[in-house]
mmCIF file of C-alpha atoms in Angstrom:
data_model
loop_
_atom_site.group_PDB
_atom_site.id
_atom_site.type_symbol
_atom_site.label_atom_id
_atom_site.label_comp_id
_atom_site.label_asym_id
_atom_site.label_seq_id
_atom_site.Cartn_x
_atom_site.Cartn_y
_atom_site.Cartn_z
ATOM 1 C CA UNK Y 1 0.000 0.000 0.000
ATOM 2 C CA UNK Y 2 1.316 3.455 -0.886
ATOM 3 C CA UNK Y 3 0.557 6.396 1.435
ATOM 4 C CA UNK Y 4 0.987 10.056 0.435
ATOM 5 C CA UNK Y 5 2.128 12.472 3.142
ATOM 6 C CA UNK Y 6 1.745 16.249 2.893
ATOM 7 C CA UNK Y 7 1.782 19.205 5.272
ATOM 8 C CA UNK Y 8 1.829 22.976 5.446
ATOM 9 C CA UNK Y 9 0.134 23.801 2.142
ATOM 10 C CA UNK Y 10 -1.034 27.201 3.482
ATOM 11 C CA UNK Y 11 -3.757 27.996 0.932
ATOM 12 C CA UNK Y 12 -1.366 27.630 -2.017
ATOM 13 C CA UNK Y 13 -3.686 26.016 -4.568
ATOM 14 C CA UNK Y 14 -0.889 25.573 -7.082
ATOM 15 C CA UNK Y 15 1.091 23.568 -4.532
ATOM 16 C CA UNK Y 16 -1.973 21.574 -3.468
ATOM 17 C CA UNK Y 17 -2.791 20.699 -7.082
ATOM 18 C CA UNK Y 18 0.851 19.680 -7.690
ATOM 19 C CA UNK Y 19 0.726 17.399 -4.635
ATOM 20 C CA UNK Y 20 -2.583 15.826 -5.689
ATOM 21 C CA UNK Y 21 -1.230 15.288 -9.229
ATOM 22 C CA UNK Y 22 1.887 13.571 -7.905
ATOM 23 C CA UNK Y 23 -0.152 11.361 -5.578
ATOM 24 C CA UNK Y 24 -2.457 10.372 -8.444
ATOM 25 C CA UNK Y 25 0.517 9.626 -10.749
ATOM 26 C CA UNK Y 26 2.159 7.534 -8.029
ATOM 27 C CA UNK Y 27 -1.112 5.654 -7.435
ATOM 28 C CA UNK Y 28 -1.337 6.283 -3.702
ATOM 29 C CA UNK Y 29 -4.089 4.498 -1.827
ATOM 30 C CA UNK Y 30 -4.424 7.143 0.897
ATOM 31 C CA UNK Y 31 -3.155 10.632 1.674
ATOM 32 C CA UNK Y 32 -2.424 11.990 5.144
ATOM 33 C CA UNK Y 33 -2.296 15.779 5.571
ATOM 34 C CA UNK Y 34 -0.395 16.840 8.704
ATOM 35 C CA UNK Y 35 -2.161 20.195 9.019
ATOM 36 C CA UNK Y 36 -1.915 23.835 8.025
ATOM 37 C CA UNK Y 37 -4.299 23.887 5.098
ATOM 38 C CA UNK Y 38 -5.400 27.257 6.564
ATOM 39 C CA UNK Y 39 -8.753 27.732 4.772
ATOM 40 C CA UNK Y 40 -11.439 25.346 3.513
ATOM 41 C CA UNK Y 41 -10.987 26.220 -0.187
ATOM 42 C CA UNK Y 42 -7.511 24.666 -0.116
ATOM 43 C CA UNK Y 43 -8.922 21.351 1.141
ATOM 44 C CA UNK Y 44 -11.237 20.488 -1.761
ATOM 45 C CA UNK Y 45 -8.557 19.474 -4.327
ATOM 46 C CA UNK Y 46 -7.784 16.499 -2.062
ATOM 47 C CA UNK Y 47 -11.214 15.090 -2.943
ATOM 48 C CA UNK Y 48 -9.595 12.631 -5.364
ATOM 49 C CA UNK Y 49 -9.292 8.918 -5.994
ATOM 50 C CA UNK Y 50 -7.654 8.037 -2.664
ATOM 51 C CA UNK Y 51 -8.674 7.868 0.992
ATOM 52 C CA UNK Y 52 -7.966 11.114 2.793
ATOM 53 C CA UNK Y 53 -7.041 11.805 6.432
ATOM 54 C CA UNK Y 54 -6.200 15.141 8.034
ATOM 55 C CA UNK Y 55 -5.206 16.654 11.367
ATOM 56 C CA UNK Y 56 -5.458 20.273 12.438
ATOM 57 C CA UNK Y 57 -2.528 22.653 12.096
ATOM 58 C CA UNK Y 58 -1.774 25.728 14.164
ATOM 59 C CA UNK Y 59 -3.249 28.455 11.934
ATOM 60 C CA UNK Y 60 -6.544 30.109 12.882
ATOM 61 C CA UNK Y 61 -8.299 29.023 9.698
ATOM 62 C CA UNK Y 62 -7.718 25.371 10.592
ATOM 63 C CA UNK Y 63 -10.777 25.427 12.840
ATOM 64 C CA UNK Y 64 -12.961 25.907 9.747
ATOM 65 C CA UNK Y 65 -11.662 23.001 7.624
ATOM 66 C CA UNK Y 66 -13.258 20.123 9.542
ATOM 67 C CA UNK Y 67 -16.607 20.117 7.727
ATOM 68 C CA UNK Y 68 -14.917 20.424 4.325
ATOM 69 C CA UNK Y 69 -12.615 17.464 4.965
ATOM 70 C CA UNK Y 70 -15.506 15.379 6.284
ATOM 71 C CA UNK Y 71 -17.368 15.789 2.966
ATOM 72 C CA UNK Y 72 -14.940 13.258 1.454
ATOM 73 C CA UNK Y 73 -12.355 12.210 4.059
ATOM 74 C CA UNK Y 74 -11.672 11.813 7.766
ATOM 75 C CA UNK Y 75 -10.793 14.751 9.996
ATOM 76 C CA UNK Y 76 -9.055 13.664 13.191
ATOM 77 C CA UNK Y 77 -8.646 16.912 15.126
ATOM 78 C CA UNK Y 78 -5.280 17.480 16.782
ATOM 79 C CA UNK Y 79 -3.911 13.969 16.300
ATOM 80 C CA UNK Y 80 -4.671 10.620 14.710
ATOM 81 C CA UNK Y 81 -3.741 6.993 15.243
ATOM 82 C CA UNK Y 82 -4.067 5.251 11.878
ATOM 83 C CA UNK Y 83 -3.323 1.757 10.624
ATOM 84 C CA UNK Y 84 -2.683 0.938 6.980
ATOM 85 C CA UNK Y 85 -1.862 -2.575 5.861
ATOM 86 C CA UNK Y 86 -0.794 -3.492 9.420
ATOM 87 C CA UNK Y 87 1.457 -0.432 9.772
ATOM 88 C CA UNK Y 88 0.641 1.781 12.767
ATOM 89 C CA UNK Y 89 1.018 5.537 12.281
ATOM 90 C CA UNK Y 90 0.565 8.498 14.609
ATOM 91 C CA UNK Y 91 -0.117 11.888 13.029
ATOM 92 C CA UNK Y 92 0.152 15.340 14.588
ATOM 93 C CA UNK Y 93 0.929 18.750 13.165
ATOM 94 C CA UNK Y 94 4.201 18.991 15.053
ATOM 95 C CA UNK Y 95 3.785 22.289 16.842
ATOM 96 C CA UNK Y 96 5.157 20.654 19.996
ATOM 97 C CA UNK Y 97 8.508 18.853 19.785
ATOM 98 C CA UNK Y 98 7.627 17.303 23.148
ATOM 99 C CA UNK Y 99 4.523 15.641 21.666
ATOM 100 C CA UNK Y 100 6.350 14.465 18.525
ATOM 101 C CA UNK Y 101 9.191 12.999 20.596
ATOM 102 C CA UNK Y 102 6.734 11.314 22.984
ATOM 103 C CA UNK Y 103 4.913 9.696 20.060
ATOM 104 C CA UNK Y 104 8.192 8.471 18.588
ATOM 105 C CA UNK Y 105 9.613 7.262 21.902
ATOM 106 C CA UNK Y 106 6.487 5.514 23.229
ATOM 107 C CA UNK Y 107 7.068 2.538 20.918
ATOM 108 C CA UNK Y 108 3.403 2.170 19.930
ATOM 109 C CA UNK Y 109 3.845 3.308 16.312
ATOM 110 C CA UNK Y 110 5.876 2.236 13.323
ATOM 111 C CA UNK Y 111 5.805 5.812 11.971
ATOM 112 C CA UNK Y 112 5.043 9.280 13.312
ATOM 113 C CA UNK Y 113 4.043 11.841 10.676
ATOM 114 C CA UNK Y 114 4.262 15.571 11.379
ATOM 115 C CA UNK Y 115 4.889 18.871 9.663
ATOM 116 C CA UNK Y 116 5.055 22.436 11.021
ATOM 117 C CA UNK Y 117 8.774 23.104 10.428
ATOM 118 C CA UNK Y 118 8.548 23.197 6.593
ATOM 119 C CA UNK Y 119 11.718 21.062 6.635
ATOM 120 C CA UNK Y 120 11.574 17.509 5.291
ATOM 121 C CA UNK Y 121 13.213 14.740 7.239
ATOM 122 C CA UNK Y 122 13.256 11.102 8.252
ATOM 123 C CA UNK Y 123 14.671 9.815 11.512
ATOM 124 C CA UNK Y 124 14.665 6.180 12.672
ATOM 125 C CA UNK Y 125 14.743 5.785 16.444
ATOM 126 C CA UNK Y 126 14.258 2.543 18.394
ATOM 127 C CA UNK Y 127 11.929 0.949 15.859
ATOM 128 C CA UNK Y 128 9.867 4.054 15.063
ATOM 129 C CA UNK Y 129 10.437 6.354 12.100
ATOM 130 C CA UNK Y 130 9.637 10.075 12.350
ATOM 131 C CA UNK Y 131 8.601 11.521 8.978
ATOM 132 C CA UNK Y 132 8.240 15.191 8.100
ATOM 133 C CA UNK Y 133 7.197 15.536 4.450
ATOM 134 C CA UNK Y 134 8.302 19.187 4.353
ATOM 135 C CA UNK Y 135 6.038 21.983 3.225
ATOM 136 C CA UNK Y 136 6.029 25.206 1.291
ATOM 137 C CA UNK Y 137 9.304 27.123 1.359
ATOM 138 C CA UNK Y 138 9.199 29.903 3.957
ATOM 139 C CA UNK Y 139 11.862 32.440 4.992
ATOM 140 C CA UNK Y 140 12.805 30.640 8.220
ATOM 141 C CA UNK Y 141 16.188 29.119 9.006
ATOM 142 C CA UNK Y 142 16.169 25.397 8.264
ATOM 143 C CA UNK Y 143 13.043 25.412 6.087
ATOM 144 C CA UNK Y 144 13.126 23.711 2.697
ATOM 145 C CA UNK Y 145 13.861 25.790 -0.397
ATOM 146 C CA UNK Y 146 11.231 23.915 -2.443
ATOM 147 C CA UNK Y 147 7.817 22.384 -1.788
ATOM 148 C CA UNK Y 148 8.107 18.736 -0.799
ATOM 149 C CA UNK Y 149 5.777 15.846 -0.021
ATOM 150 C CA UNK Y 150 6.542 12.217 0.817
ATOM 151 C CA UNK Y 151 5.277 8.719 0.168
ATOM 152 C CA UNK Y 152 5.435 5.644 2.375
ATOM 153 C CA UNK Y 153 5.399 2.139 0.906
ATOM 154 C CA UNK Y 154 3.921 -0.082 3.630
ATOM 155 C CA UNK Y 155 5.421 -3.264 2.170
ATOM 156 C CA UNK Y 156 8.882 -1.937 3.055
ATOM 157 C CA UNK Y 157 10.284 -1.400 6.547
ATOM 158 C CA UNK Y 158 11.864 1.553 8.310
ATOM 159 C CA UNK Y 159 13.243 4.772 6.869
ATOM 160 C CA UNK Y 160 13.858 3.111 3.484
ATOM 161 C CA UNK Y 161 10.083 2.905 2.995
ATOM 162 C CA UNK Y 162 9.885 6.726 2.808
ATOM 163 C CA UNK Y 163 10.543 8.720 -0.359
ATOM 164 C CA UNK Y 164 10.556 12.525 -0.463
ATOM 165 C CA UNK Y 165 9.440 14.270 -3.653
ATOM 166 C CA UNK Y 166 10.293 17.812 -4.735
ATOM 167 C CA UNK Y 167 7.370 19.443 -6.524
ATOM 168 C CA UNK Y 168 7.475 22.194 -9.106
ATOM 169 C CA UNK Y 169 4.636 24.580 -8.439
#
């Protein structure tokens, strides 16, 4: 099973459409958005031929996206515990490093997905892999210089199951 991972799209419809196009080309079975859509209009392009899951980000507009997501997907609030093909995944936006680290270190999940930093990364730690797909480039130290998303192939194990993709907007 192939899972698409995206975060921090911040109302950029061009970026959202590029992510959806990549996920459709790759043939993902489900997409997980780690928050910071910002407004409901930037949610609707994810109504595509895959299952869709989302958690809330830290922008004010996030409180208004729940009903839009629920028209075609599952909205999980601040965090989600998901299972795909026997792979257990925790999802949070990533505003709190303490929460992300606790989810990774608790040992209950194979993967922990989060965003917030706009910096892609993969870190394997004691049997759990932390995955940040990246996000839109922002003028903050350490942020990516291009929009990135990720995919997870559940038939593989560990950090090698994750692929980051750079998207042209």
